[in-house]
């Protein structure tokens, strides 16, 4: 099946709220997705949009929640936290229960830890598949689906342009982790996050070249990954970045596409 426009949304943890801002700006320019592919935070933002919510309204679902509400501390055998609370949160707040029931088709990318390969979920229960895509190694325990352990899709594919490229006329890439801050905390989580960002950066760059439009908010460094209360502020950063890119393209080229 051929789609006109596809969105590829990167991972980026708390910075994923910027995806919602970008999508809100694109909607206002009437650039609507016929299909979305998301990784980690990108998949989390996408699933609420694909379920029929306007992007700015998605913030309401997270309002009043803290990081601890969506995760559960566990004895660190497989990870520091597990995401069972995130699964429950999704199941409580989404109308669709399975990916194939969403109003906009959504591809959720995760990493098959057992076989060392990328998996693109297009069907099946939403909660575990989004959680699998978000399960950053060390920080979160892998998510087991049908006997296979999955971790964050960003390990192998942080900007999921690939699953869209053959089926879409135009692909909008939104990368909310374009660069890395020089400073980082020298503790377990700080070192794990920095190492993970190196992986993300390495596998994202080739994908950015395959987009017909690329939006990369560069002003998202000052946010801790547990600051859910900053969601609205991060949304605004994404919204403003998208408007700047689109305005610049229209002024320079007369079109938003490469």
Short mmCIF file of N, CA and C in Angstrom, two decimals, residues 118-197:
data_model
loop_
_atom_site.label_atom_id
_atom_site.label_comp_id
_atom_site.label_asym_id
_atom_site.label_seq_id
_atom_site.Cartn_x
_atom_site.Cartn_y
_atom_site.Cartn_z
N UNK A 118 16.36 -5.99 14.56
CA UNK A 118 15.28 -5.02 14.69
C UNK A 118 13.95 -5.71 14.44
N UNK A 119 12.94 -5.36 15.25
CA UNK A 119 11.58 -5.86 15.05
C UNK A 119 10.64 -4.67 14.88
N UNK A 120 9.79 -4.74 13.87
CA UNK A 120 8.79 -3.71 13.64
C UNK A 120 7.41 -4.30 13.92
N UNK A 121 6.83 -3.92 15.05
CA UNK A 121 5.49 -4.40 15.41
C UNK A 121 4.43 -3.59 14.67
N UNK A 122 3.55 -4.30 13.98
CA UNK A 122 2.43 -3.66 13.28
C UNK A 122 1.08 -4.14 13.82
N UNK A 123 1.09 -5.21 14.57
CA UNK A 123 -0.13 -5.79 15.13
C UNK A 123 0.13 -6.22 16.57
N UNK A 124 -0.98 -6.48 17.28
CA UNK A 124 -0.87 -7.03 18.62
C UNK A 124 -1.12 -6.00 19.71
N UNK A 125 -1.22 -6.46 20.97
CA UNK A 125 -1.49 -5.58 22.10
C UNK A 125 -0.51 -4.42 22.19
N UNK A 126 -1.06 -3.23 22.39
CA UNK A 126 -0.26 -2.01 22.32
C UNK A 126 0.70 -1.87 23.51
N UNK A 127 0.18 -2.04 24.73
CA UNK A 127 0.97 -1.75 25.93
C UNK A 127 2.34 -2.39 25.96
N UNK A 128 2.43 -3.73 25.84
CA UNK A 128 3.74 -4.38 25.90
C UNK A 128 4.67 -3.96 24.76
N UNK A 129 4.12 -3.66 23.60
CA UNK A 129 4.96 -3.31 22.45
C UNK A 129 5.55 -1.91 22.59
N UNK A 130 4.77 -0.98 23.12
CA UNK A 130 5.32 0.35 23.39
C UNK A 130 6.36 0.25 24.50
N UNK A 131 6.06 -0.50 25.55
CA UNK A 131 7.01 -0.67 26.66
C UNK A 131 8.31 -1.30 26.17
N UNK A 132 8.20 -2.30 25.30
CA UNK A 132 9.40 -2.93 24.75
C UNK A 132 10.26 -1.92 24.01
N UNK A 133 9.61 -1.08 23.21
CA UNK A 133 10.33 -0.08 22.43
C UNK A 133 11.02 0.95 23.32
N UNK A 134 10.49 1.15 24.55
CA UNK A 134 11.02 2.15 25.49
C UNK A 134 12.04 1.59 26.48
N UNK A 135 12.30 0.29 26.45
CA UNK A 135 13.08 -0.35 27.51
C UNK A 135 14.58 -0.18 27.31
N UNK A 136 15.07 1.00 27.69
CA UNK A 136 16.49 1.25 27.59
C UNK A 136 17.27 0.28 28.47
N UNK A 137 18.23 -0.46 27.89
CA UNK A 137 18.98 -1.44 28.67
C UNK A 137 19.63 -0.83 29.91
N UNK A 138 19.72 -1.62 30.94
CA UNK A 138 20.25 -1.28 32.27
C UNK A 138 19.20 -0.51 33.07
N UNK A 139 18.67 0.56 32.51
CA UNK A 139 17.67 1.35 33.24
C UNK A 139 16.38 0.54 33.41
N UNK A 140 15.94 -0.11 32.33
CA UNK A 140 14.69 -0.88 32.37
C UNK A 140 14.93 -2.35 32.04
N UNK A 141 14.16 -3.20 32.68
CA UNK A 141 14.23 -4.63 32.38
C UNK A 141 13.64 -4.88 30.99
N UNK A 142 14.18 -5.85 30.24
CA UNK A 142 13.60 -6.20 28.93
C UNK A 142 12.13 -6.60 29.08
N UNK A 143 11.38 -6.43 28.02
CA UNK A 143 9.97 -6.82 28.00
C UNK A 143 9.85 -8.11 27.20
N UNK A 144 9.21 -9.11 27.80
CA UNK A 144 9.07 -10.40 27.14
C UNK A 144 7.73 -10.47 26.40
N UNK A 145 7.78 -10.69 25.10
CA UNK A 145 6.58 -10.83 24.27
C UNK A 145 6.68 -12.16 23.52
N UNK A 146 5.74 -13.03 23.77
CA UNK A 146 5.71 -14.34 23.11
C UNK A 146 7.04 -15.09 23.25
N UNK A 147 7.63 -15.00 24.45
CA UNK A 147 8.85 -15.75 24.73
C UNK A 147 10.14 -15.11 24.26
N UNK A 148 10.06 -13.91 23.69
CA UNK A 148 11.25 -13.20 23.21
C UNK A 148 11.45 -11.94 24.04
N UNK A 149 12.70 -11.65 24.42
CA UNK A 149 13.02 -10.46 25.19
C UNK A 149 13.34 -9.29 24.27
N UNK A 150 12.68 -8.16 24.53
CA UNK A 150 12.90 -6.96 23.70
C UNK A 150 13.39 -5.80 24.55
N UNK A 151 14.24 -4.98 23.93
CA UNK A 151 14.69 -3.74 24.56
C UNK A 151 14.48 -2.59 23.58
N UNK A 152 14.88 -1.42 24.00
CA UNK A 152 14.69 -0.18 23.25
C UNK A 152 15.06 -0.31 21.78
N UNK A 153 14.15 0.14 20.91
CA UNK A 153 14.41 0.08 19.47
C UNK A 153 15.60 0.91 19.05
N UNK A 154 15.94 1.93 19.86
CA UNK A 154 17.05 2.80 19.51
C UNK A 154 18.40 2.12 19.50
N UNK A 155 18.52 0.96 20.13
CA UNK A 155 19.80 0.24 20.14
C UNK A 155 20.28 -0.01 18.71
N UNK A 156 19.35 -0.37 17.82
CA UNK A 156 19.73 -0.66 16.43
C UNK A 156 19.15 0.32 15.42
N UNK A 157 18.03 0.99 15.76
CA UNK A 157 17.39 1.91 14.80
C UNK A 157 16.66 3.00 15.57
N UNK A 158 17.32 4.13 15.77
CA UNK A 158 16.71 5.17 16.58
C UNK A 158 15.82 6.12 15.78
N UNK A 159 15.97 6.16 14.47
CA UNK A 159 15.08 6.99 13.64
C UNK A 159 14.51 6.07 12.57
N UNK A 160 13.26 5.60 12.73
CA UNK A 160 12.72 4.51 11.91
C UNK A 160 12.22 4.94 10.53
N UNK A 161 13.14 5.46 9.73
CA UNK A 161 12.80 5.85 8.36
C UNK A 161 12.64 4.61 7.48
N UNK A 162 13.48 3.60 7.73
CA UNK A 162 13.52 2.40 6.90
C UNK A 162 12.17 1.75 6.65
N UNK A 163 11.37 1.48 7.71
CA UNK A 163 10.10 0.80 7.48
C UNK A 163 9.07 1.65 6.72
N UNK A 164 9.35 2.95 6.53
CA UNK A 164 8.41 3.82 5.82
C UNK A 164 8.83 4.11 4.38
N UNK A 165 10.11 4.04 4.12
CA UNK A 165 10.65 4.61 2.88
C UNK A 165 10.03 4.03 1.62
N UNK A 166 9.82 2.74 1.56
CA UNK A 166 9.28 2.12 0.34
C UNK A 166 7.79 2.36 0.16
N UNK A 167 7.09 2.62 1.26
CA UNK A 167 5.63 2.72 1.17
C UNK A 167 5.12 4.16 1.22
N UNK A 168 6.01 5.15 1.38
CA UNK A 168 5.59 6.54 1.52
C UNK A 168 6.20 7.43 0.44
N UNK A 169 5.38 8.32 -0.12
CA UNK A 169 5.90 9.32 -1.05
C UNK A 169 6.85 10.27 -0.34
N UNK A 170 6.45 10.71 0.86
CA UNK A 170 7.26 11.66 1.63
C UNK A 170 7.40 11.15 3.06
N UNK A 171 8.60 11.30 3.61
CA UNK A 171 8.85 10.92 5.00
C UNK A 171 9.36 12.14 5.77
N UNK A 172 8.65 12.45 6.85
CA UNK A 172 9.07 13.50 7.78
C UNK A 172 9.82 12.83 8.92
N UNK A 173 11.10 13.15 9.08
CA UNK A 173 11.88 12.62 10.19
C UNK A 173 11.95 13.62 11.33
N UNK A 174 11.65 13.17 12.53
CA UNK A 174 11.75 14.04 13.71
C UNK A 174 12.73 13.39 14.68
N UNK A 175 13.89 14.02 14.83
CA UNK A 175 14.95 13.48 15.68
C UNK A 175 15.14 14.40 16.88
N UNK A 176 14.69 13.94 18.05
CA UNK A 176 14.76 14.80 19.23
C UNK A 176 16.06 14.59 20.02
N UNK A 177 16.99 13.80 19.47
CA UNK A 177 18.31 13.62 20.11
C UNK A 177 19.42 13.90 19.10
N UNK A 178 19.49 15.12 18.54
CA UNK A 178 20.43 15.38 17.46
C UNK A 178 21.89 15.49 17.87
N UNK A 179 22.16 16.01 19.07
CA UNK A 179 23.53 16.17 19.54
C UNK A 179 23.60 15.77 21.00
N UNK A 180 24.82 15.73 21.55
CA UNK A 180 24.95 15.36 22.96
C UNK A 180 25.59 16.48 23.75
N UNK A 181 25.10 16.71 24.94
CA UNK A 181 25.73 17.67 25.84
C UNK A 181 27.11 17.16 26.25
N UNK A 182 28.02 18.06 26.51
CA UNK A 182 29.38 17.65 26.90
C UNK A 182 29.42 17.16 28.34
N UNK A 183 28.57 17.74 29.17
CA UNK A 183 28.57 17.37 30.58
C UNK A 183 27.65 16.18 30.83
N UNK A 184 28.05 15.31 31.74
CA UNK A 184 27.19 14.20 32.13
C UNK A 184 27.55 13.76 33.54
N UNK A 185 26.60 13.14 34.21
CA UNK A 185 26.83 12.70 35.58
C UNK A 185 27.63 11.40 35.59
N UNK A 186 28.62 11.34 36.47
CA UNK A 186 29.51 10.17 36.53
C UNK A 186 28.96 9.11 37.48
N UNK A 187 27.67 8.80 37.32
CA UNK A 187 27.08 7.74 38.12
C UNK A 187 26.55 6.66 37.18
N UNK A 188 25.97 5.60 37.75
CA UNK A 188 25.55 4.45 36.94
C UNK A 188 24.61 4.87 35.81
N UNK A 189 23.56 5.62 36.17
CA UNK A 189 22.58 6.00 35.15
C UNK A 189 23.18 7.01 34.17
N UNK A 190 23.97 7.95 34.68
CA UNK A 190 24.59 8.95 33.80
C UNK A 190 25.50 8.32 32.77
N UNK A 191 26.30 7.35 33.20
CA UNK A 191 27.21 6.67 32.28
C UNK A 191 26.43 5.81 31.29
N UNK A 192 25.40 5.12 31.79
CA UNK A 192 24.57 4.29 30.90
C UNK A 192 23.88 5.15 29.84
N UNK A 193 23.32 6.28 30.27
CA UNK A 193 22.62 7.16 29.34
C UNK A 193 23.57 7.71 28.29
N UNK A 194 24.78 8.12 28.72
CA UNK A 194 25.73 8.68 27.76
C UNK A 194 26.15 7.63 26.74
N UNK A 195 26.42 6.42 27.21
CA UNK A 195 26.79 5.33 26.30
C UNK A 195 25.67 5.05 25.31
N UNK A 196 24.44 5.08 25.83
CA UNK A 196 23.28 4.83 24.97
C UNK A 196 23.15 5.92 23.92
N UNK A 197 23.42 7.16 24.30
CA UNK A 197 23.34 8.26 23.34
C UNK A 197 24.37 8.11 22.22
#
